[in-house]
PDB file of C-alpha atoms in Angstrom:
ATOM      1  CA  UNK A1322      60.282 -93.304  68.122  1.00  0.00           C
ATOM      2  CA  UNK A1323      58.084 -94.542  71.136  1.00  0.00           C
ATOM      3  CA  UNK A1324      59.011 -97.567  72.438  1.00  0.00           C
ATOM      4  CA  UNK A1325      57.211-100.633  72.114  1.00  0.00           C
ATOM      5  CA  UNK A1326      55.407-102.817  73.000  1.00  0.00           C
ATOM      6  CA  UNK A1327      52.810-100.223  73.799  1.00  0.00           C
ATOM      7  CA  UNK A1328      49.829-100.625  76.063  1.00  0.00           C
ATOM      8  CA  UNK A1329      46.788 -98.366  76.990  1.00  0.00           C
ATOM      9  CA  UNK A1330      45.000 -99.231  80.095  1.00  0.00           C
ATOM     10  CA  UNK A1331      41.508 -97.806  79.494  1.00  0.00           C
ATOM     11  CA  UNK A1332      38.148 -97.785  80.776  1.00  0.00           C
ATOM     12  CA  UNK A1333      36.521 -97.517  77.210  1.00  0.00           C
ATOM     13  CA  UNK A1334      33.043 -98.821  78.148  1.00  0.00           C
ATOM     14  CA  UNK A1335      31.021-101.706  76.620  1.00  0.00           C
ATOM     15  CA  UNK A1336      29.013-102.194  73.295  1.00  0.00           C
ATOM     16  CA  UNK A1337      29.321-100.140  70.388  1.00  0.00           C
ATOM     17  CA  UNK A1338      30.448 -96.884  72.231  1.00  0.00           C
ATOM     18  CA  UNK A1339      33.197 -99.008  73.787  1.00  0.00           C
ATOM     19  CA  UNK A1340      34.310-100.170  70.541  1.00  0.00           C
ATOM     20  CA  UNK A1341      34.455 -97.130  68.841  1.00  0.00           C
ATOM     21  CA  UNK A1342      36.316 -95.565  71.768  1.00  0.00           C
ATOM     22  CA  UNK A1343      39.127 -98.394  71.459  1.00  0.00           C
ATOM     23  CA  UNK A1344      39.295 -97.627  67.467  1.00  0.00           C
ATOM     24  CA  UNK A1345      39.551 -94.265  68.077  1.00  0.00           C
ATOM     25  CA  UNK A1346      42.591 -94.709  70.660  1.00  0.00           C
ATOM     26  CA  UNK A1347      44.348 -97.119  68.245  1.00  0.00           C
ATOM     27  CA  UNK A1348      43.846 -95.722  64.948  1.00  0.00           C
ATOM     28  CA  UNK A1349      46.740 -93.082  65.033  1.00  0.00           C
ATOM     29  CA  UNK A1350      49.308 -95.772  66.062  1.00  0.00           C
ATOM     30  CA  UNK A1351      48.126 -98.421  63.462  1.00  0.00           C
ATOM     31  CA  UNK A1352      48.296 -96.006  60.862  1.00  0.00           C
ATOM     32  CA  UNK A1353      51.906 -95.998  61.124  1.00  0.00           C
ATOM     33  CA  UNK A1354      52.360 -99.706  61.833  1.00  0.00           C
ATOM     34  CA  UNK A1355      52.511 -99.847  65.765  1.00  0.00           C
ATOM     35  CA  UNK A1356      50.855-102.340  67.441  1.00  0.00           C
ATOM     36  CA  UNK A1357      48.747-101.139  70.767  1.00  0.00           C
ATOM     37  CA  UNK A1358      47.459-103.494  73.157  1.00  0.00           C
ATOM     38  CA  UNK A1359      44.286-102.313  75.023  1.00  0.00           C
ATOM     39  CA  UNK A1360      43.751-103.538  78.557  1.00  0.00           C
ATOM     40  CA  UNK A1361      40.217-102.633  79.766  1.00  0.00           C
ATOM     41  CA  UNK A1362      39.375-101.563  83.270  1.00  0.00           C
ATOM     42  CA  UNK A1363      35.720-101.202  84.628  1.00  0.00           C
ATOM     43  CA  UNK A1364      36.421 -99.200  87.474  1.00  0.00           C
ATOM     44  CA  UNK A1365      39.181 -96.258  87.983  1.00  0.00           C
ATOM     45  CA  UNK A1366      40.654 -97.209  90.941  1.00  0.00           C
ATOM     46  CA  UNK A1367      41.914-100.276  89.220  1.00  0.00           C
ATOM     47  CA  UNK A1368      43.975 -98.387  87.035  1.00  0.00           C
ATOM     48  CA  UNK A1369      47.142 -98.298  89.014  1.00  0.00           C
ATOM     49  CA  UNK A1370      47.224-101.763  89.363  1.00  0.00           C
ATOM     50  CA  UNK A1371      46.626-102.599  85.833  1.00  0.00           C
ATOM     51  CA  UNK A1372      49.321-100.100  84.866  1.00  0.00           C
ATOM     52  CA  UNK A1373      51.731-102.078  87.170  1.00  0.00           C
ATOM     53  CA  UNK A1374      50.906-105.430  85.860  1.00  0.00           C
ATOM     54  CA  UNK A1375      51.704-103.897  82.307  1.00  0.00           C
ATOM     55  CA  UNK A1376      55.031-102.543  83.499  1.00  0.00           C
ATOM     56  CA  UNK A1377      55.745-106.103  85.022  1.00  0.00           C
ATOM     57  CA  UNK A1378      54.856-107.566  81.624  1.00  0.00           C
ATOM     58  CA  UNK A1379      57.571-105.626  79.852  1.00  0.00           C
ATOM     59  CA  UNK A1380      55.654-103.002  78.041  1.00  0.00           C
ATOM     60  CA  UNK A1381      58.177-100.508  76.891  1.00  0.00           C
ATOM     61  CA  UNK A1382      55.404 -97.726  76.727  1.00  0.00           C
ATOM     62  CA  UNK A1383      52.143 -97.035  78.833  1.00  0.00           C
ATOM     63  CA  UNK A1384      49.952 -94.548  77.734  1.00  0.00           C
ATOM     64  CA  UNK A1385      47.441 -92.984  80.227  1.00  0.00           C
ATOM     65  CA  UNK A1386      44.470 -91.874  78.124  1.00  0.00           C
ATOM     66  CA  UNK A1387      42.526 -89.287  80.361  1.00  0.00           C
ATOM     67  CA  UNK A1388      42.827 -86.202  82.610  1.00  0.00           C
ATOM     68  CA  UNK A1389      45.259 -85.528  85.187  1.00  0.00           C
ATOM     69  CA  UNK A1390      43.909 -87.997  87.784  1.00  0.00           C
ATOM     70  CA  UNK A1391      44.211 -90.790  85.316  1.00  0.00           C
ATOM     71  CA  UNK A1392      47.792 -89.796  84.327  1.00  0.00           C
ATOM     72  CA  UNK A1393      48.882 -89.668  88.242  1.00  0.00           C
ATOM     73  CA  UNK A1394      47.279 -93.342  88.663  1.00  0.00           C
ATOM     74  CA  UNK A1395      49.630 -94.621  86.125  1.00  0.00           C
ATOM     75  CA  UNK A1396      52.556 -92.554  86.969  1.00  0.00           C
ATOM     76  CA  UNK A1397      52.209 -94.219  90.368  1.00  0.00           C
ATOM     77  CA  UNK A1398      52.813 -97.567  88.850  1.00  0.00           C
ATOM     78  CA  UNK A1399      55.834 -96.523  86.323  1.00  0.00           C
ATOM     79  CA  UNK A1400      57.908 -94.358  88.664  1.00  0.00           C
ATOM     80  CA  UNK A1401      61.375 -95.326  89.060  1.00  0.00           C
ATOM     81  CA  UNK A1402      61.113 -98.090  86.719  1.00  0.00           C
ATOM     82  CA  UNK A1403      62.220 -96.778  83.134  1.00  0.00           C
ATOM     83  CA  UNK A1404      59.196 -97.874  81.454  1.00  0.00           C
ATOM     84  CA  UNK A1405      57.927 -94.845  79.543  1.00  0.00           C
ATOM     85  CA  UNK A1406      54.795 -92.934  80.326  1.00  0.00           C
ATOM     86  CA  UNK A1407      52.670 -91.486  77.203  1.00  0.00           C
ATOM     87  CA  UNK A1408      49.762 -88.990  77.709  1.00  0.00           C
ATOM     88  CA  UNK A1409      46.742 -88.990  75.401  1.00  0.00           C
ATOM     89  CA  UNK A1410      44.748 -85.975  76.917  1.00  0.00           C
ATOM     90  CA  UNK A1411      40.841 -85.949  76.026  1.00  0.00           C
ATOM     91  CA  UNK A1412      40.661 -82.253  75.836  1.00  0.00           C
ATOM     92  CA  UNK A1413      40.978 -79.253  77.940  1.00  0.00           C
ATOM     93  CA  UNK A1414      41.995 -78.954  81.623  1.00  0.00           C
ATOM     94  CA  UNK A1415      44.833 -81.550  81.484  1.00  0.00           C
ATOM     95  CA  UNK A1416      47.435 -79.353  83.173  1.00  0.00           C
ATOM     96  CA  UNK A1417      50.422 -82.079  82.823  1.00  0.00           C
ATOM     97  CA  UNK A1418      49.771 -82.625  79.317  1.00  0.00           C
ATOM     98  CA  UNK A1419      49.909 -78.951  78.548  1.00  0.00           C
ATOM     99  CA  UNK A1420      53.078 -78.175  80.630  1.00  0.00           C
ATOM    100  CA  UNK A1421      55.065 -80.928  78.389  1.00  0.00           C
ATOM    101  CA  UNK A1422      53.769 -79.509  75.402  1.00  0.00           C
ATOM    102  CA  UNK A1423      51.239 -81.978  74.174  1.00  0.00           C
ATOM    103  CA  UNK A1424      48.242 -80.417  72.198  1.00  0.00           C
ATOM    104  CA  UNK A1425      44.861 -80.889  73.692  1.00  0.00           C
ATOM    105  CA  UNK A1426      43.511 -82.619  70.521  1.00  0.00           C
ATOM    106  CA  UNK A1427      43.638 -86.445  70.963  1.00  0.00           C
ATOM    107  CA  UNK A1428      44.817 -87.357  67.484  1.00  0.00           C
ATOM    108  CA  UNK A1429      47.275 -84.361  67.379  1.00  0.00           C
ATOM    109  CA  UNK A1430      48.381 -85.786  70.652  1.00  0.00           C
ATOM    110  CA  UNK A1431      49.079 -89.058  69.471  1.00  0.00           C
ATOM    111  CA  UNK A1432      51.013 -87.911  66.494  1.00  0.00           C
ATOM    112  CA  UNK A1433      53.348 -85.839  69.080  1.00  0.00           C
ATOM    113  CA  UNK A1434      53.765 -89.205  71.132  1.00  0.00           C
ATOM    114  CA  UNK A1435      54.706 -91.136  67.740  1.00  0.00           C
ATOM    115  CA  UNK A1436      57.110 -88.476  66.867  1.00  0.00           C
ATOM    116  CA  UNK A1437      58.348 -87.908  70.472  1.00  0.00           C
ATOM    117  CA  UNK A1438      61.285 -88.991  72.423  1.00  0.00           C
ATOM    118  CA  UNK A1439      61.779 -90.511  75.990  1.00  0.00           C
ATOM    119  CA  UNK A1440      63.196 -87.974  78.465  1.00  0.00           C
ATOM    120  CA  UNK A1441      63.912 -88.551  82.494  1.00  0.00           C
ATOM    121  CA  UNK A1442      61.873 -85.954  84.683  1.00  0.00           C
ATOM    122  CA  UNK A1443      61.817 -85.065  88.313  1.00  0.00           C
ATOM    123  CA  UNK A1444      59.091 -86.301  90.150  1.00  0.00           C
ATOM    124  CA  UNK A1445      57.312 -85.147  93.480  1.00  0.00           C
ATOM    125  CA  UNK A1446      55.426 -87.472  96.047  1.00  0.00           C
ATOM    126  CA  UNK A1447      53.955 -87.071  99.514  1.00  0.00           C
ATOM    127  CA  UNK A1448      53.797 -89.805 102.037  1.00  0.00           C
ATOM    128  CA  UNK A1449      54.954 -92.245  98.911  1.00  0.00           C
ATOM    129  CA  UNK A1450      52.277 -90.964  96.926  1.00  0.00           C
ATOM    130  CA  UNK A1451      53.197 -89.383  93.467  1.00  0.00           C
ATOM    131  CA  UNK A1452      52.147 -86.158  92.077  1.00  0.00           C
ATOM    132  CA  UNK A1453      52.642 -84.304  88.611  1.00  0.00           C
ATOM    133  CA  UNK A1454      51.186 -80.914  89.316  1.00  0.00           C
ATOM    134  CA  UNK A1455      50.497 -79.997  92.921  1.00  0.00           C
ATOM    135  CA  UNK A1456      49.442 -81.465  96.212  1.00  0.00           C
ATOM    136  CA  UNK A1457      47.517 -79.073  98.354  1.00  0.00           C
ATOM    137  CA  UNK A1458      45.664 -79.071 101.882  1.00  0.00           C
ATOM    138  CA  UNK A1459      43.539 -76.595 103.192  1.00  0.00           C
ATOM    139  CA  UNK A1460      42.162 -74.134 100.797  1.00  0.00           C
ATOM    140  CA  UNK A1461      42.483 -76.354  97.556  1.00  0.00           C
ATOM    141  CA  UNK A1462      40.656 -79.263  98.914  1.00  0.00           C
ATOM    142  CA  UNK A1463      37.853 -77.094 100.551  1.00  0.00           C
ATOM    143  CA  UNK A1464      37.225 -75.638  96.859  1.00  0.00           C
ATOM    144  CA  UNK A1465      36.966 -78.908  95.349  1.00  0.00           C
ATOM    145  CA  UNK A1466      34.418 -80.064  97.830  1.00  0.00           C
ATOM    146  CA  UNK A1467      32.326 -77.041  97.081  1.00  0.00           C
ATOM    147  CA  UNK A1468      32.830 -77.445  93.395  1.00  0.00           C
ATOM    148  CA  UNK A1469      31.629 -81.072  93.597  1.00  0.00           C
ATOM    149  CA  UNK A1470      28.404 -80.005  95.702  1.00  0.00           C
ATOM    150  CA  UNK A1471      27.708 -77.061  93.310  1.00  0.00           C
ATOM    151  CA  UNK A1472      28.148 -79.303  90.269  1.00  0.00           C
ATOM    152  CA  UNK A1473      25.898 -82.042  91.631  1.00  0.00           C
ATOM    153  CA  UNK A1474      23.274 -79.333  92.487  1.00  0.00           C
ATOM    154  CA  UNK A1475      23.286 -77.357  89.400  1.00  0.00           C
ATOM    155  CA  UNK A1476      25.012 -79.031  86.606  1.00  0.00           C
ATOM    156  CA  UNK A1477      28.592 -78.817  85.123  1.00  0.00           C
ATOM    157  CA  UNK A1478      29.373 -75.355  83.507  1.00  0.00           C
ATOM    158  CA  UNK A1479      32.172 -72.555  83.689  1.00  0.00           C
ATOM    159  CA  UNK A1480      30.571 -70.492  86.101  1.00  0.00           C
ATOM    160  CA  UNK A1481      29.454 -73.335  88.412  1.00  0.00           C
ATOM    161  CA  UNK A1482      33.220 -74.461  88.343  1.00  0.00           C
ATOM    162  CA  UNK A1483      34.584 -71.102  89.263  1.00  0.00           C
ATOM    163  CA  UNK A1484      32.016 -69.559  91.780  1.00  0.00           C
ATOM    164  CA  UNK A1485      32.948 -72.053  94.580  1.00  0.00           C
ATOM    165  CA  UNK A1486      36.560 -71.182  93.999  1.00  0.00           C
ATOM    166  CA  UNK A1487      35.790 -67.481  94.802  1.00  0.00           C
ATOM    167  CA  UNK A1488      33.529 -68.241  97.537  1.00  0.00           C
ATOM    168  CA  UNK A1489      35.887 -70.645  99.299  1.00  0.00           C
ATOM    169  CA  UNK A1490      39.018 -68.330  98.885  1.00  0.00           C
ATOM    170  CA  UNK A1491      37.526 -65.373 100.843  1.00  0.00           C
ATOM    171  CA  UNK A1492      38.405 -66.459 104.551  1.00  0.00           C
ATOM    172  CA  UNK A1493      41.961 -67.212 103.414  1.00  0.00           C
ATOM    173  CA  UNK A1494      44.368 -64.777 103.340  1.00  0.00           C
ATOM    174  CA  UNK A1495      47.906 -65.406 104.055  1.00  0.00           C
ATOM    175  CA  UNK A1496      50.177 -68.109 102.250  1.00  0.00           C
ATOM    176  CA  UNK A1497      53.777 -68.963 103.049  1.00  0.00           C
ATOM    177  CA  UNK A1498      56.168 -70.035 100.293  1.00  0.00           C
ATOM    178  CA  UNK A1499      58.878 -72.410 101.432  1.00  0.00           C
ATOM    179  CA  UNK A1500      61.115 -73.947  98.611  1.00  0.00           C
ATOM    180  CA  UNK A1501      62.818 -77.162  99.217  1.00  0.00           C
ATOM    181  CA  UNK A1502      63.375 -80.745  98.108  1.00  0.00           C
ATOM    182  CA  UNK A1503      62.468 -82.396 101.443  1.00  0.00           C
ATOM    183  CA  UNK A1504      59.982 -80.986 103.511  1.00  0.00           C
ATOM    184  CA  UNK A1505      57.466 -82.195 106.374  1.00  0.00           C
ATOM    185  CA  UNK A1506      54.288 -80.572 107.342  1.00  0.00           C
ATOM    186  CA  UNK A1507      52.925 -81.376 110.818  1.00  0.00           C
ATOM    187  CA  UNK A1508      49.127 -80.672 111.648  1.00  0.00           C
ATOM    188  CA  UNK A1509      47.117 -81.287 114.862  1.00  0.00           C
ATOM    189  CA  UNK A1510      44.929 -83.427 112.922  1.00  0.00           C
ATOM    190  CA  UNK A1511      46.384 -87.233 112.641  1.00  0.00           C
ATOM    191  CA  UNK A1512      44.738 -87.445 109.017  1.00  0.00           C
ATOM    192  CA  UNK A1513      44.098 -84.593 106.531  1.00  0.00           C
ATOM    193  CA  UNK A1514      42.230 -84.215 103.187  1.00  0.00           C
ATOM    194  CA  UNK A1515      44.827 -83.541 100.582  1.00  0.00           C
ATOM    195  CA  UNK A1516      44.120 -82.802  96.773  1.00  0.00           C
ATOM    196  CA  UNK A1517      46.717 -84.624  94.676  1.00  0.00           C
ATOM    197  CA  UNK A1518      46.595 -83.553  90.936  1.00  0.00           C
ATOM    198  CA  UNK A1519      42.989 -82.680  91.639  1.00  0.00           C
ATOM    199  CA  UNK A1520      41.818 -85.656  93.215  1.00  0.00           C
ATOM    200  CA  UNK A1521      40.930 -85.728  96.942  1.00  0.00           C
ATOM    201  CA  UNK A1522      41.925 -88.230  99.661  1.00  0.00           C
ATOM    202  CA  UNK A1523      42.746 -88.755 103.022  1.00  0.00           C
ATOM    203  CA  UNK A1524      46.439 -89.107 104.182  1.00  0.00           C
ATOM    204  CA  UNK A1525      48.046 -89.619 107.565  1.00  0.00           C
ATOM    205  CA  UNK A1526      50.285 -86.744 109.259  1.00  0.00           C
ATOM    206  CA  UNK A1527      52.718 -85.654 109.238  1.00  0.00           C
ATOM    207  CA  UNK A1528      52.954 -85.273 105.405  1.00  0.00           C
ATOM    208  CA  UNK A1529      56.368 -85.815 103.988  1.00  0.00           C
ATOM    209  CA  UNK A1530      57.032 -84.170 100.739  1.00  0.00           C
ATOM    210  CA  UNK A1531      60.165 -84.974  98.788  1.00  0.00           C
ATOM    211  CA  UNK A1532      61.578 -84.670  95.308  1.00  0.00           C
ATOM    212  CA  UNK A1533      62.721 -87.763  93.008  1.00  0.00           C
ATOM    213  CA  UNK A1534      65.192 -86.567  90.611  1.00  0.00           C
ATOM    214  CA  UNK A1535      64.777 -88.265  87.050  1.00  0.00           C
ATOM    215  CA  UNK A1536      62.430 -90.890  88.679  1.00  0.00           C
ATOM    216  CA  UNK A1537      59.916 -90.625  85.615  1.00  0.00           C
ATOM    217  CA  UNK A1538      60.094 -91.388  81.931  1.00  0.00           C
ATOM    218  CA  UNK A1539      58.013 -89.286  79.785  1.00  0.00           C
ATOM    219  CA  UNK A1540      57.416 -89.339  76.019  1.00  0.00           C
ATOM    220  CA  UNK A1541      57.660 -85.750  75.083  1.00  0.00           C
ATOM    221  CA  UNK A1542      56.912 -84.056  71.511  1.00  0.00           C
ATOM    222  CA  UNK A1543      59.980 -83.690  69.509  1.00  0.00           C
ATOM    223  CA  UNK A1544      59.928 -79.907  69.697  1.00  0.00           C
ATOM    224  CA  UNK A1545      59.069 -77.924  72.678  1.00  0.00           C
ATOM    225  CA  UNK A1546      60.464 -79.730  75.597  1.00  0.00           C
ATOM    226  CA  UNK A1547      60.163 -78.228  78.956  1.00  0.00           C
ATOM    227  CA  UNK A1548      63.089 -76.963  80.490  1.00  0.00           C
TER     228      UNK A1548
END
């Protein structure tokens, strides 16, 4: 059973739409007698701070309702603390939720959380910033920049999303695979654009990557736990 008390930091909006969004998030938990506290945030960059406040207030589970960038921001606040992370994906293209076996449908994902169990998972970080799926520099940040420009000009569609990927990848030919638990990448530039779980940002170099074994407690579905 998911650990109580439970909180969801959410940018739910205002008015009728915001109220409907909150009711949608809470309904599956209320139906089985679980109380969930919604903490409204009005800016995405405040998500990490709110998740940290929830952790410090003693909540047993903090649920990230959103895509990979949202989950990563909440994870940054919970890593190494024992407070459990729950994930409610809003649909497709949620790679972390998919990797731990959560269905893309929010109601089905909520049911999986309610009947799930907490498990410690390894976590990675770069320069102290955690990531769940990947961190990239060079090719992938360039593709994200091209995609953002294309979507701003042509709108969002599957073709618009994939075309910049093909265009950006053409000049890049060689890749080096070097596994390890602790690695440092040095570059000529003092700061580099880095894509961390799909969100671009600037980090100082050198870039220090390290693995933190068992640093994250995650609510996983009762069946289909990842190895």
